[in-house]
Amino acid sequence: MDVFSRTFLPAAAETGLATQTVSRHMPVFRRCVGSGDATILVTRCSRPDHPIGGDYLMLLTHRRLVVTRQTRVLHRLRLHLNTELRELSNVTWSPDPRSHSLELAATAIDGVRERFLIRTHHPKQVWQLDALLNHAFRTRLRTPAERLVATIGQPPAGARTAVLRPATVR
């Protein structure tokens, strides 16, 4: 059993997804995600700007964000978003424990701003989602050079050393 299979089912069970839903979306996710990529989150979501669009299922791994859409009438599966995390820009999320939800927004590589609303059953789950997203988007995407705050004894990388020369008097 590969890493994706070992981590996908427990992540789906943690959010309370039905086995039938998970097995229906699994072939689409399998085509998008590599076998060595571990699942961080699998959850239902909706789009606040398209309330009638259908049901969405979000998969977040250490490398990719994949969102599938199931139409309401014919229950057809469509791939809505499939992108690497490093290709997303301006990723923001706002947890709202009063309404048991979290809104995630990101700009895809094609310039389209995507917004997803994730509802939870308990306010504590909102903060767990917040921690997962923080881990996925803030701590994992930074390069080691960006984490370096200061080095003692060396000038900053962008700083130029000043050379003092006597001024010429004319």
Short mmCIF file of N, CA and C in Angstrom, two decimals:
data_model
loop_
_atom_site.label_atom_id
_atom_site.label_comp_id
_atom_site.label_asym_id
_atom_site.label_seq_id
_atom_site.Cartn_x
_atom_site.Cartn_y
_atom_site.Cartn_z
N MET A 1 0.85 -1.18 0.00
CA MET A 1 0.00 0.00 0.00
C MET A 1 0.90 1.24 0.00
N ASP A 2 0.63 2.18 -0.89
CA ASP A 2 1.45 3.38 -1.00
C ASP A 2 1.07 4.43 0.05
N VAL A 3 1.86 5.50 0.12
CA VAL A 3 1.67 6.55 1.12
C VAL A 3 0.32 7.23 0.96
N PHE A 4 -0.07 7.52 -0.28
CA PHE A 4 -1.35 8.20 -0.50
C PHE A 4 -2.50 7.36 0.03
N SER A 5 -2.53 6.08 -0.27
CA SER A 5 -3.62 5.21 0.18
C SER A 5 -3.64 5.08 1.70
N ARG A 6 -2.48 4.99 2.31
CA ARG A 6 -2.41 4.85 3.78
C ARG A 6 -2.89 6.10 4.49
N THR A 7 -2.70 7.27 3.91
CA THR A 7 -3.07 8.52 4.59
C THR A 7 -4.42 9.07 4.16
N PHE A 8 -4.91 8.68 2.98
CA PHE A 8 -6.17 9.22 2.46
C PHE A 8 -7.37 8.75 3.28
N LEU A 9 -7.49 7.46 3.50
CA LEU A 9 -8.65 6.93 4.21
C LEU A 9 -8.76 7.42 5.65
N PRO A 10 -7.68 7.45 6.44
CA PRO A 10 -7.82 8.02 7.79
C PRO A 10 -8.17 9.51 7.79
N ALA A 11 -7.64 10.27 6.84
CA ALA A 11 -7.98 11.70 6.76
C ALA A 11 -9.44 11.90 6.40
N ALA A 12 -9.97 11.05 5.53
CA ALA A 12 -11.39 11.14 5.16
C ALA A 12 -12.27 10.73 6.33
N ALA A 13 -11.87 9.71 7.06
CA ALA A 13 -12.66 9.26 8.22
C ALA A 13 -12.65 10.31 9.33
N GLU A 14 -11.55 11.04 9.46
CA GLU A 14 -11.45 12.07 10.49
C GLU A 14 -12.46 13.19 10.29
N THR A 15 -12.77 13.51 9.04
CA THR A 15 -13.75 14.57 8.77
C THR A 15 -15.17 14.03 8.66
N GLY A 16 -15.34 12.72 8.80
CA GLY A 16 -16.68 12.14 8.81
C GLY A 16 -17.29 11.92 7.45
N LEU A 17 -16.48 11.78 6.42
CA LEU A 17 -17.01 11.53 5.08
C LEU A 17 -17.49 10.09 4.95
N ALA A 18 -18.57 9.91 4.22
CA ALA A 18 -19.10 8.57 3.99
C ALA A 18 -18.17 7.78 3.07
N THR A 19 -18.09 6.49 3.29
CA THR A 19 -17.23 5.63 2.49
C THR A 19 -17.64 5.66 1.02
N GLN A 20 -18.92 5.74 0.76
CA GLN A 20 -19.42 5.79 -0.62
C GLN A 20 -18.90 7.05 -1.33
N THR A 21 -18.92 8.18 -0.65
CA THR A 21 -18.42 9.44 -1.23
C THR A 21 -16.93 9.34 -1.50
N VAL A 22 -16.19 8.82 -0.54
CA VAL A 22 -14.74 8.70 -0.68
C VAL A 22 -14.38 7.79 -1.85
N SER A 23 -15.04 6.65 -1.94
CA SER A 23 -14.72 5.70 -3.01
C SER A 23 -15.12 6.25 -4.38
N ARG A 24 -16.14 7.08 -4.43
CA ARG A 24 -16.55 7.68 -5.70
C ARG A 24 -15.52 8.69 -6.22
N HIS A 25 -14.94 9.47 -5.33
CA HIS A 25 -13.98 10.50 -5.71
C HIS A 25 -12.54 9.98 -5.81
N MET A 26 -12.28 8.83 -5.24
CA MET A 26 -10.91 8.29 -5.17
C MET A 26 -10.23 8.16 -6.54
N PRO A 27 -10.88 7.65 -7.60
CA PRO A 27 -10.17 7.55 -8.89
C PRO A 27 -9.71 8.91 -9.45
N VAL A 28 -10.49 9.94 -9.23
CA VAL A 28 -10.11 11.28 -9.71
C VAL A 28 -8.90 11.77 -8.91
N PHE A 29 -8.95 11.61 -7.60
CA PHE A 29 -7.82 12.03 -6.78
C PHE A 29 -6.57 11.23 -7.11
N ARG A 30 -6.73 9.96 -7.35
CA ARG A 30 -5.60 9.08 -7.65
C ARG A 30 -4.87 9.52 -8.92
N ARG A 31 -5.63 10.00 -9.92
CA ARG A 31 -5.01 10.48 -11.17
C ARG A 31 -4.22 11.77 -10.95
N CYS A 32 -4.61 12.56 -9.97
CA CYS A 32 -3.99 13.87 -9.76
C CYS A 32 -2.81 13.86 -8.80
N VAL A 33 -2.82 12.93 -7.85
CA VAL A 33 -1.84 12.92 -6.78
C VAL A 33 -0.91 11.73 -6.94
N GLY A 34 0.36 11.95 -6.70
CA GLY A 34 1.33 10.87 -6.79
C GLY A 34 1.19 9.89 -5.63
N SER A 35 1.69 8.69 -5.81
CA SER A 35 1.55 7.65 -4.80
C SER A 35 2.39 7.93 -3.55
N GLY A 36 3.40 8.76 -3.65
CA GLY A 36 4.24 9.07 -2.51
C GLY A 36 3.84 10.31 -1.75
N ASP A 37 2.75 10.95 -2.14
CA ASP A 37 2.31 12.19 -1.50
C ASP A 37 1.32 11.88 -0.37
N ALA A 38 1.60 12.36 0.83
CA ALA A 38 0.75 12.10 1.99
C ALA A 38 -0.41 13.09 2.06
N THR A 39 -1.56 12.58 2.43
CA THR A 39 -2.78 13.40 2.56
C THR A 39 -2.77 14.15 3.88
N ILE A 40 -3.08 15.44 3.82
CA ILE A 40 -3.22 16.26 5.02
C ILE A 40 -4.69 16.39 5.39
N LEU A 41 -5.54 16.63 4.38
CA LEU A 41 -6.95 16.93 4.64
C LEU A 41 -7.81 16.46 3.48
N VAL A 42 -8.94 15.85 3.81
CA VAL A 42 -9.99 15.54 2.84
C VAL A 42 -11.29 16.02 3.47
N THR A 43 -12.00 16.91 2.80
CA THR A 43 -13.22 17.45 3.39
C THR A 43 -14.19 17.94 2.32
N ARG A 44 -15.44 18.02 2.70
CA ARG A 44 -16.44 18.65 1.84
C ARG A 44 -16.25 20.16 1.92
N CYS A 45 -16.58 20.83 0.85
CA CYS A 45 -16.53 22.29 0.85
C CYS A 45 -17.57 22.80 -0.14
N SER A 46 -17.81 24.09 -0.07
CA SER A 46 -18.72 24.74 -1.01
C SER A 46 -18.05 26.01 -1.49
N ARG A 47 -18.64 26.62 -2.49
CA ARG A 47 -18.11 27.89 -3.00
C ARG A 47 -19.10 28.98 -2.64
N PRO A 48 -18.70 29.94 -1.82
CA PRO A 48 -19.63 30.98 -1.39
C PRO A 48 -20.14 31.85 -2.53
N ASP A 49 -19.35 31.98 -3.60
CA ASP A 49 -19.79 32.81 -4.72
C ASP A 49 -20.62 32.01 -5.74
N HIS A 50 -20.72 30.68 -5.61
CA HIS A 50 -21.55 29.83 -6.47
C HIS A 50 -22.33 28.84 -5.61
N PRO A 51 -23.35 29.28 -4.89
CA PRO A 51 -24.04 28.39 -3.95
C PRO A 51 -24.81 27.24 -4.61
N ILE A 52 -25.15 27.33 -5.88
CA ILE A 52 -25.94 26.30 -6.54
C ILE A 52 -25.05 25.37 -7.38
N GLY A 53 -23.76 25.57 -7.36
CA GLY A 53 -22.84 24.86 -8.24
C GLY A 53 -22.72 23.37 -8.05
N GLY A 54 -23.08 22.82 -6.92
CA GLY A 54 -22.93 21.40 -6.67
C GLY A 54 -22.11 21.16 -5.42
N ASP A 55 -21.78 19.90 -5.19
CA ASP A 55 -21.00 19.52 -4.02
C ASP A 55 -19.52 19.41 -4.40
N TYR A 56 -18.66 19.92 -3.54
CA TYR A 56 -17.23 19.91 -3.79
C TYR A 56 -16.54 19.07 -2.72
N LEU A 57 -15.47 18.41 -3.11
CA LEU A 57 -14.65 17.65 -2.18
C LEU A 57 -13.21 18.11 -2.37
N MET A 58 -12.56 18.51 -1.28
CA MET A 58 -11.21 19.06 -1.32
C MET A 58 -10.22 18.05 -0.76
N LEU A 59 -9.12 17.90 -1.47
CA LEU A 59 -8.01 17.07 -1.02
C LEU A 59 -6.77 17.96 -0.95
N LEU A 60 -6.14 17.99 0.21
CA LEU A 60 -4.92 18.75 0.40
C LEU A 60 -3.82 17.78 0.80
N THR A 61 -2.76 17.76 0.02
CA THR A 61 -1.59 16.95 0.35
C THR A 61 -0.43 17.88 0.63
N HIS A 62 0.73 17.31 0.87
CA HIS A 62 1.90 18.15 1.13
C HIS A 62 2.34 18.91 -0.12
N ARG A 63 1.91 18.46 -1.30
CA ARG A 63 2.34 19.10 -2.55
C ARG A 63 1.20 19.68 -3.38
N ARG A 64 -0.02 19.17 -3.25
CA ARG A 64 -1.10 19.54 -4.17
C ARG A 64 -2.39 19.90 -3.45
N LEU A 65 -3.20 20.68 -4.16
CA LEU A 65 -4.58 20.96 -3.77
C LEU A 65 -5.45 20.51 -4.93
N VAL A 66 -6.36 19.57 -4.65
CA VAL A 66 -7.25 19.05 -5.68
C VAL A 66 -8.68 19.22 -5.18
N VAL A 67 -9.53 19.77 -6.02
CA VAL A 67 -10.94 19.95 -5.68
C VAL A 67 -11.77 19.34 -6.80
N THR A 68 -12.68 18.45 -6.41
CA THR A 68 -13.60 17.84 -7.38
C THR A 68 -15.00 18.37 -7.12
N ARG A 69 -15.80 18.31 -8.15
CA ARG A 69 -17.18 18.80 -8.07
C ARG A 69 -18.12 17.71 -8.55
N GLN A 70 -19.19 17.50 -7.81
CA GLN A 70 -20.21 16.54 -8.21
C GLN A 70 -21.48 17.32 -8.49
N THR A 71 -22.00 17.16 -9.71
CA THR A 71 -23.21 17.90 -10.08
C THR A 71 -24.40 17.38 -9.28
N ARG A 72 -25.34 18.25 -9.04
CA ARG A 72 -26.49 17.88 -8.21
C ARG A 72 -27.46 16.95 -8.92
N VAL A 73 -27.72 17.17 -10.18
CA VAL A 73 -28.76 16.42 -10.87
C VAL A 73 -28.27 15.04 -11.31
N LEU A 74 -27.20 15.00 -12.09
CA LEU A 74 -26.72 13.74 -12.65
C LEU A 74 -25.59 13.10 -11.84
N HIS A 75 -25.13 13.77 -10.79
CA HIS A 75 -24.07 13.27 -9.91
C HIS A 75 -22.78 12.94 -10.67
N ARG A 76 -22.48 13.72 -11.68
CA ARG A 76 -21.25 13.52 -12.44
C ARG A 76 -20.10 14.19 -11.70
N LEU A 77 -18.93 13.54 -11.76
CA LEU A 77 -17.74 14.10 -11.14
C LEU A 77 -16.95 14.91 -12.15
N ARG A 78 -16.51 16.08 -11.73
CA ARG A 78 -15.69 16.94 -12.56
C ARG A 78 -14.51 17.42 -11.72
N LEU A 79 -13.38 17.52 -12.35
CA LEU A 79 -12.22 18.08 -11.68
C LEU A 79 -12.33 19.60 -11.74
N HIS A 80 -12.37 20.23 -10.59
CA HIS A 80 -12.52 21.69 -10.54
C HIS A 80 -11.16 22.38 -10.46
N LEU A 81 -10.27 21.86 -9.61
CA LEU A 81 -8.97 22.49 -9.42
C LEU A 81 -7.94 21.41 -9.12
N ASN A 82 -6.82 21.48 -9.80
CA ASN A 82 -5.71 20.56 -9.59
C ASN A 82 -4.43 21.35 -9.75
N THR A 83 -3.79 21.69 -8.64
CA THR A 83 -2.61 22.53 -8.70
C THR A 83 -1.62 22.19 -7.61
N GLU A 84 -0.38 22.47 -7.86
CA GLU A 84 0.64 22.33 -6.83
C GLU A 84 0.53 23.51 -5.88
N LEU A 85 0.85 23.29 -4.63
CA LEU A 85 0.73 24.35 -3.63
C LEU A 85 1.63 25.54 -3.95
N ARG A 86 2.80 25.28 -4.51
CA ARG A 86 3.71 26.38 -4.82
C ARG A 86 3.22 27.24 -5.97
N GLU A 87 2.26 26.76 -6.75
CA GLU A 87 1.70 27.54 -7.85
C GLU A 87 0.55 28.44 -7.39
N LEU A 88 0.09 28.27 -6.17
CA LEU A 88 -0.96 29.13 -5.63
C LEU A 88 -0.33 30.39 -5.05
N SER A 89 -1.01 31.50 -5.23
CA SER A 89 -0.52 32.75 -4.66
C SER A 89 -1.63 33.41 -3.85
N ASN A 90 -1.23 34.30 -2.98
CA ASN A 90 -2.17 35.05 -2.15
C ASN A 90 -3.15 34.12 -1.44
N VAL A 91 -2.61 33.10 -0.79
CA VAL A 91 -3.44 32.13 -0.07
C VAL A 91 -3.82 32.72 1.28
N THR A 92 -5.12 32.82 1.52
CA THR A 92 -5.62 33.33 2.80
C THR A 92 -6.72 32.42 3.29
N TRP A 93 -6.92 32.41 4.58
CA TRP A 93 -8.06 31.70 5.15
C TRP A 93 -8.49 32.44 6.40
N SER A 94 -9.77 32.37 6.67
CA SER A 94 -10.32 33.06 7.83
C SER A 94 -11.22 32.11 8.60
N PRO A 95 -10.78 31.68 9.77
CA PRO A 95 -11.61 30.80 10.60
C PRO A 95 -12.70 31.59 11.30
N ASP A 96 -13.87 31.00 11.38
CA ASP A 96 -15.00 31.62 12.08
C ASP A 96 -15.63 30.57 12.99
N PRO A 97 -15.19 30.48 14.24
CA PRO A 97 -15.71 29.43 15.13
C PRO A 97 -17.19 29.62 15.49
N ARG A 98 -17.70 30.84 15.39
CA ARG A 98 -19.12 31.06 15.70
C ARG A 98 -20.03 30.37 14.70
N SER A 99 -19.65 30.38 13.43
CA SER A 99 -20.48 29.73 12.41
C SER A 99 -19.94 28.34 12.04
N HIS A 100 -18.92 27.87 12.79
CA HIS A 100 -18.32 26.55 12.56
C HIS A 100 -17.83 26.41 11.13
N SER A 101 -17.13 27.42 10.62
CA SER A 101 -16.67 27.36 9.24
C SER A 101 -15.32 28.05 9.09
N LEU A 102 -14.71 27.77 7.96
CA LEU A 102 -13.44 28.38 7.60
C LEU A 102 -13.49 28.66 6.10
N GLU A 103 -13.14 29.87 5.71
CA GLU A 103 -13.11 30.21 4.29
C GLU A 103 -11.67 30.25 3.81
N LEU A 104 -11.38 29.50 2.76
CA LEU A 104 -10.06 29.43 2.15
C LEU A 104 -10.12 30.09 0.79
N ALA A 105 -9.18 30.97 0.52
CA ALA A 105 -9.12 31.65 -0.78
C ALA A 105 -7.69 31.61 -1.30
N ALA A 106 -7.54 31.41 -2.60
CA ALA A 106 -6.22 31.37 -3.22
C ALA A 106 -6.35 31.75 -4.68
N THR A 107 -5.29 32.31 -5.23
CA THR A 107 -5.26 32.65 -6.64
C THR A 107 -4.48 31.57 -7.36
N ALA A 108 -5.12 30.95 -8.34
CA ALA A 108 -4.48 29.89 -9.12
C ALA A 108 -3.50 30.49 -10.11
N ILE A 109 -2.74 29.63 -10.75
CA ILE A 109 -1.70 30.08 -11.68
C ILE A 109 -2.29 30.81 -12.88
N ASP A 110 -3.55 30.52 -13.24
CA ASP A 110 -4.19 31.19 -14.37
C ASP A 110 -4.80 32.53 -13.98
N GLY A 111 -4.64 32.94 -12.71
CA GLY A 111 -5.13 34.24 -12.26
C GLY A 111 -6.53 34.23 -11.69
N VAL A 112 -7.19 33.09 -11.66
CA VAL A 112 -8.55 33.00 -11.14
C VAL A 112 -8.49 32.87 -9.62
N ARG A 113 -9.26 33.69 -8.94
CA ARG A 113 -9.35 33.65 -7.48
C ARG A 113 -10.38 32.61 -7.08
N GLU A 114 -9.95 31.60 -6.36
CA GLU A 114 -10.83 30.52 -5.90
C GLU A 114 -11.15 30.71 -4.44
N ARG A 115 -12.42 30.55 -4.08
CA ARG A 115 -12.85 30.67 -2.69
C ARG A 115 -13.65 29.42 -2.32
N PHE A 116 -13.33 28.86 -1.16
CA PHE A 116 -14.01 27.66 -0.69
C PHE A 116 -14.40 27.85 0.77
N LEU A 117 -15.58 27.37 1.11
CA LEU A 117 -16.07 27.44 2.48
C LEU A 117 -16.13 26.02 3.03
N ILE A 118 -15.44 25.80 4.13
CA ILE A 118 -15.40 24.48 4.77
C ILE A 118 -16.18 24.59 6.07
N ARG A 119 -17.22 23.78 6.20
CA ARG A 119 -18.04 23.77 7.42
C ARG A 119 -17.61 22.60 8.30
N THR A 120 -17.63 22.83 9.62
CA THR A 120 -17.29 21.79 10.57
C THR A 120 -18.46 21.58 11.53
N HIS A 121 -18.34 20.53 12.34
CA HIS A 121 -19.41 20.22 13.29
C HIS A 121 -19.18 20.88 14.65
N HIS A 122 -17.94 21.28 14.92
CA HIS A 122 -17.59 21.80 16.24
C HIS A 122 -16.57 22.93 16.09
N PRO A 123 -16.62 23.96 16.95
CA PRO A 123 -15.66 25.06 16.83
C PRO A 123 -14.20 24.61 16.98
N LYS A 124 -13.95 23.55 17.74
CA LYS A 124 -12.59 23.05 17.91
C LYS A 124 -12.02 22.57 16.58
N GLN A 125 -12.87 22.02 15.72
CA GLN A 125 -12.41 21.56 14.41
C GLN A 125 -11.98 22.72 13.52
N VAL A 126 -12.57 23.89 13.72
CA VAL A 126 -12.17 25.08 12.95
C VAL A 126 -10.71 25.41 13.24
N TRP A 127 -10.33 25.33 14.51
CA TRP A 127 -8.95 25.64 14.88
C TRP A 127 -8.00 24.53 14.43
N GLN A 128 -8.46 23.30 14.37
CA GLN A 128 -7.63 22.22 13.82
C GLN A 128 -7.38 22.45 12.33
N LEU A 129 -8.42 22.87 11.60
CA LEU A 129 -8.25 23.21 10.18
C LEU A 129 -7.28 24.37 10.01
N ASP A 130 -7.40 25.36 10.87
CA ASP A 130 -6.50 26.51 10.82
C ASP A 130 -5.05 26.06 11.00
N ALA A 131 -4.81 25.16 11.94
CA ALA A 131 -3.45 24.65 12.17
C ALA A 131 -2.95 23.84 10.97
N LEU A 132 -3.82 23.03 10.37
CA LEU A 132 -3.43 22.25 9.19
C LEU A 132 -3.05 23.15 8.02
N LEU A 133 -3.86 24.16 7.78
CA LEU A 133 -3.58 25.09 6.68
C LEU A 133 -2.32 25.90 6.95
N ASN A 134 -2.12 26.28 8.19
CA ASN A 134 -0.90 27.00 8.56
C ASN A 134 0.32 26.13 8.29
N HIS A 135 0.24 24.87 8.63
CA HIS A 135 1.35 23.94 8.38
C HIS A 135 1.58 23.76 6.88
N ALA A 136 0.51 23.62 6.12
CA ALA A 136 0.63 23.36 4.68
C ALA A 136 1.11 24.57 3.90
N PHE A 137 0.61 25.75 4.22
CA PHE A 137 0.89 26.92 3.39
C PHE A 137 1.96 27.85 3.95
N ARG A 138 2.15 27.89 5.24
CA ARG A 138 3.12 28.85 5.78
C ARG A 138 4.45 28.20 6.13
N THR A 139 4.43 27.05 6.76
CA THR A 139 5.69 26.48 7.21
C THR A 139 6.35 25.60 6.15
N ARG A 140 5.60 24.94 5.31
CA ARG A 140 6.19 24.00 4.36
C ARG A 140 6.64 24.67 3.07
N LEU A 141 6.06 25.80 2.69
CA LEU A 141 6.38 26.40 1.40
C LEU A 141 7.57 27.34 1.44
N ARG A 142 8.02 27.72 2.61
CA ARG A 142 9.16 28.63 2.69
C ARG A 142 10.45 27.87 2.47
N THR A 143 11.37 28.49 1.80
CA THR A 143 12.68 27.89 1.60
C THR A 143 13.52 28.13 2.85
N PRO A 144 14.58 27.36 3.07
CA PRO A 144 15.41 27.58 4.25
C PRO A 144 15.98 28.99 4.33
N ALA A 145 16.28 29.61 3.18
CA ALA A 145 16.81 30.97 3.19
C ALA A 145 15.79 31.97 3.72
N GLU A 146 14.50 31.73 3.47
CA GLU A 146 13.48 32.65 3.95
C GLU A 146 13.29 32.53 5.45
N ARG A 147 13.59 31.37 6.04
CA ARG A 147 13.44 31.18 7.47
C ARG A 147 14.57 31.82 8.26
N LEU A 148 15.71 32.11 7.62
CA LEU A 148 16.86 32.68 8.26
C LEU A 148 16.57 34.14 8.61
N VAL A 149 16.63 34.45 9.88
CA VAL A 149 16.31 35.80 10.31
C VAL A 149 17.56 36.68 10.31
N ALA A 150 18.63 36.23 10.93
CA ALA A 150 19.86 37.02 10.97
C ALA A 150 21.04 36.08 11.19
N THR A 151 22.16 36.49 10.67
CA THR A 151 23.40 35.76 10.89
C THR A 151 24.38 36.72 11.53
N ILE A 152 24.93 36.33 12.64
CA ILE A 152 25.85 37.20 13.37
C ILE A 152 27.19 37.21 12.66
N GLY A 153 27.74 38.39 12.45
CA GLY A 153 29.06 38.52 11.86
C GLY A 153 29.06 38.66 10.34
N GLN A 154 27.93 38.51 9.68
CA GLN A 154 27.86 38.65 8.23
C GLN A 154 26.87 39.75 7.89
N PRO A 155 27.18 40.55 6.87
CA PRO A 155 26.21 41.57 6.46
C PRO A 155 25.02 40.90 5.79
N PRO A 156 23.85 41.53 5.79
CA PRO A 156 22.69 40.97 5.09
C PRO A 156 23.01 40.74 3.62
N ALA A 157 22.32 39.79 3.02
CA ALA A 157 22.59 39.39 1.64
C ALA A 157 22.47 40.55 0.66
N GLY A 158 21.51 41.43 0.86
CA GLY A 158 21.28 42.52 -0.08
C GLY A 158 22.07 43.78 0.24
N ALA A 159 22.79 43.78 1.36
CA ALA A 159 23.50 44.99 1.77
C ALA A 159 24.82 45.13 1.03
N ARG A 160 25.14 46.36 0.71
CA ARG A 160 26.43 46.64 0.07
C ARG A 160 27.35 47.23 1.12
N THR A 161 28.59 46.85 1.08
CA THR A 161 29.53 47.39 2.05
C THR A 161 29.94 48.79 1.61
N ALA A 162 30.01 49.67 2.56
CA ALA A 162 30.35 51.06 2.26
C ALA A 162 31.87 51.23 2.31
N VAL A 163 32.39 51.89 1.33
CA VAL A 163 33.80 52.19 1.27
C VAL A 163 33.95 53.69 1.47
N LEU A 164 34.66 54.08 2.53
CA LEU A 164 34.83 55.49 2.83
C LEU A 164 36.08 56.00 2.14
N ARG A 165 35.92 57.02 1.34
CA ARG A 165 37.04 57.66 0.64
C ARG A 165 37.00 59.14 0.97
N PRO A 166 38.13 59.73 1.07
CA PRO A 166 38.14 61.16 1.35
C PRO A 166 37.54 61.95 0.17
N ALA A 167 36.80 62.95 0.50
CA ALA A 167 36.18 63.77 -0.53
C ALA A 167 37.24 64.67 -1.16
N THR A 168 37.12 64.88 -2.44
CA THR A 168 38.04 65.75 -3.17
C THR A 168 37.51 67.18 -3.09
N VAL A 169 38.40 68.07 -2.75
CA VAL A 169 38.01 69.47 -2.68
C VAL A 169 38.49 70.15 -3.94
N ARG A 170 37.60 70.90 -4.56
CA ARG A 170 37.97 71.57 -5.81
C ARG A 170 38.05 73.03 -5.61
#
